[in-house]
Amino acid sequence: EIVLTQSPATLSLSPGERVTLSCRASQSVSSYLAWYQQKPGQAPRLLIYDASNRATGIPARFSGSGSGTDFTLTISSLEPEDFVVYYCQQRSNWPYTFGQGTKLEIK
Amino acid sequence: EVQLVESGGGLVHPGGYLRLSCAASGFTFSSYNMGWVRQAPGKGLEWVSYISSSGSTITYADSVRGRFTISRDNAKNSLYLQVTSLRVEDTAVYYCAREAVTFDYWGQGTLVTVSS
């Protein structure tokens, strides 16, 4: 099973700041990595697929990069609604796995 | 508009069973692979099962293999998850999700609570 490790677990930032979230895989997942955003009480929403492709309707302030074992999600300028939880997920091998999540908090 | 609507969750005793359903609309259901993902209260996401568009390929997480059964009825635009021999640790919100490259659309989830 491929383990995805997200860091840090929690980040305290202010609106308008730039943030980079990290996801590291225990073995190569090529570019088969996605990022999801989850707001309280809601289902996850796809942000980025295949490491760097923005999903339909996702604002340009969200971008993804990486390949192999190291990936990042960057939010260029935080909006108030961005202070929620983010998960990475690999589809390179079954079982599909998710990272444990990174929570963005307002400083 | 793509919609996925889960149903069938509820409170069940350990060892019990339920049949979860997911009604799909707004897309050609028979053309897409589908999956189930669950989330225990206050915890992260856990992939549960996958079924290909035709139903010919199925796979499960080790934690549920032998107890859960995924199926689909393309004529009814519906996805199912039969969950049996339930354990307390199966308590979670169960989401169905469309898999196009990755999980691009999710339902709102149905809560399964396993408790004595």
GROMACS .gro file of C-alpha atoms in nm:
model
  223
    1GLU     CA    1   0.000   0.000   0.000
    2ILE     CA    2   0.128   0.345  -0.091
    3VAL     CA    3   0.135   0.577   0.208
    4LEU     CA    4   0.082   0.948   0.147
    5THR     CA    5   0.219   1.183   0.409
    6GLN     CA    6   0.090   1.539   0.416
    7SER     CA    7   0.271   1.816   0.594
    8PRO     CA    8   0.213   2.005   0.799
    9ALA     CA    9  -0.102   1.878   0.968
   10THR     CA   10  -0.216   2.233   1.045
   11LEU     CA   11  -0.113   2.572   0.913
   12SER     CA   12  -0.207   2.909   1.060
   13LEU     CA   13  -0.209   3.186   0.800
   14SER     CA   14  -0.378   3.511   0.711
   15PRO     CA   15  -0.602   3.591   0.415
   16GLY     CA   16  -0.400   3.711   0.119
   17GLU     CA   17  -0.097   3.499   0.205
   18ARG     CA   18   0.054   3.239  -0.027
   19VAL     CA   19   0.069   2.880   0.099
   20THR     CA   20   0.226   2.559  -0.023
   21LEU     CA   21   0.102   2.223   0.104
   22SER     CA   22   0.314   1.912   0.074
   23CYS     CA   23   0.225   1.549  -0.004
   24ARG     CA   24   0.493   1.282  -0.010
   25ALA     CA   25   0.438   0.927  -0.135
   26SER     CA   26   0.612   0.620   0.004
   27GLN     CA   27   0.686   0.510  -0.353
   28SER     CA   28   0.646   0.666  -0.695
   29VAL     CA   29   0.291   0.739  -0.807
   30SER     CA   30   0.410   0.897  -1.134
   31SER     CA   31   0.170   1.190  -1.185
   32TYR     CA   32  -0.138   1.007  -1.061
   33LEU     CA   33  -0.201   1.238  -0.772
   34ALA     CA   34  -0.507   1.450  -0.694
   35TRP     CA   35  -0.588   1.720  -0.441
   36TYR     CA   36  -0.928   1.770  -0.277
   37GLN     CA   37  -1.073   2.042  -0.061
   38GLN     CA   38  -1.326   1.956   0.208
   39LYS     CA   39  -1.539   2.207   0.391
   40PRO     CA   40  -1.710   2.111   0.720
   41GLY     CA   41  -2.016   1.895   0.665
   42GLN     CA   42  -1.957   1.869   0.291
   43ALA     CA   43  -1.821   1.611   0.050
   44PRO     CA   44  -1.469   1.658  -0.083
   45ARG     CA   45  -1.431   1.870  -0.395
   46LEU     CA   46  -1.173   1.790  -0.661
   47LEU     CA   47  -0.920   2.070  -0.707
   48ILE     CA   48  -0.628   1.920  -0.900
   49TYR     CA   49  -0.592   1.593  -1.091
   50ASP     CA   50  -0.286   1.423  -1.234
   51ALA     CA   51  -0.063   1.644  -1.022
   52SER     CA   52  -0.104   1.972  -1.206
   53ASN     CA   53  -0.438   1.993  -1.386
   54ARG     CA   54  -0.705   2.216  -1.237
   55ALA     CA   55  -1.050   2.063  -1.227
   56THR     CA   56  -1.344   2.234  -1.392
   57GLY     CA   57  -1.445   2.555  -1.219
   58ILE     CA   58  -1.148   2.570  -0.983
   59PRO     CA   59  -1.003   2.920  -0.943
   60ALA     CA   60  -0.662   2.993  -1.089
   61ARG     CA   61  -0.518   3.066  -0.743
   62PHE     CA   62  -0.497   2.688  -0.693
   63SER     CA   63  -0.207   2.511  -0.862
   64GLY     CA   64  -0.038   2.176  -0.827
   65SER     CA   65   0.303   2.043  -0.913
   66GLY     CA   66   0.528   1.743  -0.868
   67SER     CA   67   0.582   1.392  -0.989
   68GLY     CA   68   0.714   1.066  -0.854
   69THR     CA   69   0.703   1.097  -0.477
   70ASP     CA   70   0.689   1.469  -0.401
   71PHE     CA   71   0.391   1.693  -0.472
   72THR     CA   72   0.272   2.037  -0.374
   73LEU     CA   73  -0.053   2.229  -0.378
   74THR     CA   74  -0.010   2.605  -0.387
   75ILE     CA   75  -0.276   2.865  -0.313
   76SER     CA   76  -0.139   3.194  -0.439
   77SER     CA   77  -0.353   3.427  -0.227
   78LEU     CA   78  -0.575   3.284   0.043
   79GLU     CA   79  -0.941   3.376   0.043
   80PRO     CA   80  -1.149   3.338   0.362
   81GLU     CA   81  -1.326   3.032   0.218
   82ASP     CA   82  -0.994   2.851   0.167
   83PHE     CA   83  -0.943   2.791   0.540
   84VAL     CA   84  -1.056   2.430   0.539
   85VAL     CA   85  -0.900   2.084   0.499
   86TYR     CA   86  -0.704   1.957   0.199
   87TYR     CA   87  -0.632   1.595   0.106
   88CYS     CA   88  -0.404   1.438  -0.151
   89GLN     CA   89  -0.492   1.102  -0.311
   90GLN     CA   90  -0.306   0.861  -0.539
   91ARG     CA   91  -0.458   0.642  -0.807
   92SER     CA   92  -0.134   0.483  -0.925
   93ASN     CA   93  -0.196   0.154  -0.747
   94TRP     CA   94  -0.479  -0.014  -0.567
   95PRO     CA   95  -0.565   0.038  -0.294
   96TYR     CA   96  -0.614   0.405  -0.371
   97THR     CA   97  -0.492   0.599  -0.069
   98PHE     CA   98  -0.540   0.944   0.078
   99GLY     CA   99  -0.312   1.157   0.285
  100GLN     CA  100  -0.421   1.238   0.638
  101GLY     CA  101  -0.507   1.596   0.547
  102THR     CA  102  -0.377   1.946   0.609
  103LYS     CA  103  -0.601   2.197   0.784
  104LEU     CA  104  -0.561   2.567   0.713
  105GLU     CA  105  -0.651   2.793   1.004
  106ILE     CA  106  -0.692   3.168   1.016
  107LYS     CA  107  -0.416   3.329   1.217
  108GLU     CA  108  -2.586   1.874  -1.387
  109VAL     CA  109  -2.411   1.571  -1.242
  110GLN     CA  110  -2.581   1.446  -0.927
  111LEU     CA  111  -2.504   1.154  -0.699
  112VAL     CA  112  -2.747   1.085  -0.417
  113GLU     CA  113  -2.670   0.821  -0.156
  114SER     CA  114  -2.924   0.650   0.067
  115GLY     CA  115  -2.958   0.348   0.289
  116GLY     CA  116  -2.745   0.445   0.586
  117GLY     CA  117  -2.860   0.412   0.944
  118LEU     CA  118  -2.794   0.269   1.288
  119VAL     CA  119  -2.709  -0.100   1.297
  120HIS     CA  120  -2.576  -0.338   1.559
  121PRO     CA  121  -2.233  -0.501   1.526
  122GLY     CA  122  -2.263  -0.796   1.290
  123GLY     CA  123  -2.553  -0.637   1.109
  124TYR     CA  124  -2.590  -0.536   0.747
  125LEU     CA  125  -2.715  -0.260   0.522
  126ARG     CA  126  -2.747  -0.192   0.152
  127LEU     CA  127  -2.625   0.149   0.047
  128SER     CA  128  -2.749   0.296  -0.280
  129CYS     CA  129  -2.629   0.580  -0.500
  130ALA     CA  130  -2.861   0.725  -0.763
  131ALA     CA  131  -2.679   0.895  -1.048
  132SER     CA  132  -2.811   1.153  -1.290
  133GLY     CA  133  -2.686   1.418  -1.530
  134PHE     CA  134  -2.433   1.197  -1.708
  135THR     CA  135  -2.406   0.867  -1.893
  136PHE     CA  136  -2.370   0.642  -1.590
  137SER     CA  137  -2.275   0.333  -1.790
  138SER     CA  138  -1.966   0.508  -1.927
  139TYR     CA  139  -1.800   0.577  -1.593
  140ASN     CA  140  -1.614   0.381  -1.333
  141MET     CA  141  -1.749   0.440  -0.984
  142GLY     CA  142  -1.630   0.405  -0.629
  143TRP     CA  143  -1.712   0.430  -0.260
  144VAL     CA  144  -1.507   0.633  -0.013
  145ARG     CA  145  -1.579   0.659   0.358
  146GLN     CA  146  -1.494   0.900   0.636
  147ALA     CA  147  -1.515   0.811   1.003
  148PRO     CA  148  -1.634   1.093   1.231
  149GLY     CA  149  -1.360   1.354   1.264
  150LYS     CA  150  -1.118   1.147   1.057
  151GLY     CA  151  -0.973   1.144   0.707
  152LEU     CA  152  -1.087   0.983   0.385
  153GLU     CA  153  -1.058   0.609   0.319
  154TRP     CA  154  -1.112   0.449  -0.021
  155VAL     CA  155  -1.343   0.147   0.008
  156SER     CA  156  -1.420  -0.003  -0.332
  157TYR     CA  157  -1.407   0.040  -0.710
  158ILE     CA  158  -1.621  -0.094  -0.992
  159SER     CA  159  -1.554  -0.045  -1.361
  160SER     CA  160  -1.814   0.097  -1.598
  161SER     CA  161  -1.929  -0.247  -1.712
  162GLY     CA  162  -1.897  -0.404  -1.370
  163SER     CA  163  -1.635  -0.647  -1.493
  164THR     CA  164  -1.356  -0.519  -1.266
  165ILE     CA  165  -1.409  -0.483  -0.892
  166THR     CA  166  -1.167  -0.428  -0.610
  167TYR     CA  167  -1.184  -0.355  -0.236
  168ALA     CA  168  -0.979  -0.218   0.046
  169ASP     CA  169  -0.836  -0.492   0.266
  170SER     CA  170  -1.037  -0.359   0.560
  171VAL     CA  171  -1.368  -0.448   0.391
  172ARG     CA  172  -1.282  -0.733   0.154
  173GLY     CA  173  -1.504  -1.033   0.216
  174ARG     CA  174  -1.764  -0.825   0.402
  175PHE     CA  175  -1.864  -0.556   0.151
  176THR     CA  176  -1.993  -0.609  -0.205
  177ILE     CA  177  -2.005  -0.338  -0.468
  178SER     CA  178  -2.242  -0.364  -0.764
  179ARG     CA  179  -2.415  -0.148  -1.019
  180ASP     CA  180  -2.725  -0.148  -1.236
  181ASN     CA  181  -2.654   0.058  -1.545
  182ALA     CA  182  -3.016   0.034  -1.656
  183LYS     CA  183  -3.121   0.202  -1.331
  184ASN     CA  184  -2.826   0.443  -1.315
  185SER     CA  185  -2.752   0.311  -0.969
  186LEU     CA  186  -2.451   0.203  -0.765
  187TYR     CA  187  -2.475  -0.017  -0.457
  188LEU     CA  188  -2.266  -0.124  -0.161
  189GLN     CA  189  -2.383  -0.422   0.039
  190VAL     CA  190  -2.218  -0.395   0.378
  191THR     CA  191  -2.229  -0.701   0.604
  192SER     CA  192  -2.066  -0.825   0.926
  193LEU     CA  193  -2.047  -0.463   1.031
  194ARG     CA  194  -1.800  -0.357   1.297
  195VAL     CA  195  -1.790  -0.050   1.519
  196GLU     CA  196  -1.494   0.073   1.315
  197ASP     CA  197  -1.711   0.077   1.000
  198THR     CA  198  -1.897   0.376   1.142
  199ALA     CA  199  -1.855   0.650   0.883
  200VAL     CA  200  -2.012   0.867   0.620
  201TYR     CA  201  -2.008   0.667   0.297
  202TYR     CA  202  -1.967   0.866  -0.022
  203CYS     CA  203  -2.018   0.742  -0.374
  204ALA     CA  204  -1.799   0.910  -0.632
  205ARG     CA  205  -1.768   0.913  -1.006
  206GLU     CA  206  -1.424   0.820  -1.128
  207ALA     CA  207  -1.319   1.003  -1.444
  208VAL     CA  208  -0.939   1.019  -1.427
  209THR     CA  209  -1.002   1.059  -1.055
  210PHE     CA  210  -1.298   1.122  -0.824
  211ASP     CA  211  -1.446   1.425  -0.996
  212TYR     CA  212  -1.798   1.419  -0.852
  213TRP     CA  213  -1.911   1.308  -0.507
  214GLY     CA  214  -2.246   1.254  -0.344
  215GLN     CA  215  -2.339   1.416  -0.014
  216GLY     CA  216  -2.284   1.091   0.174
  217THR     CA  217  -2.491   0.857   0.389
  218LEU     CA  218  -2.407   0.792   0.754
  219VAL     CA  219  -2.362   0.437   0.877
  220THR     CA  220  -2.344   0.402   1.253
  221VAL     CA  221  -2.250   0.067   1.403
  222SER     CA  222  -2.323   0.052   1.773
  223SER     CA  223  -2.468  -0.182   2.029
   0.00000   0.00000   0.00000
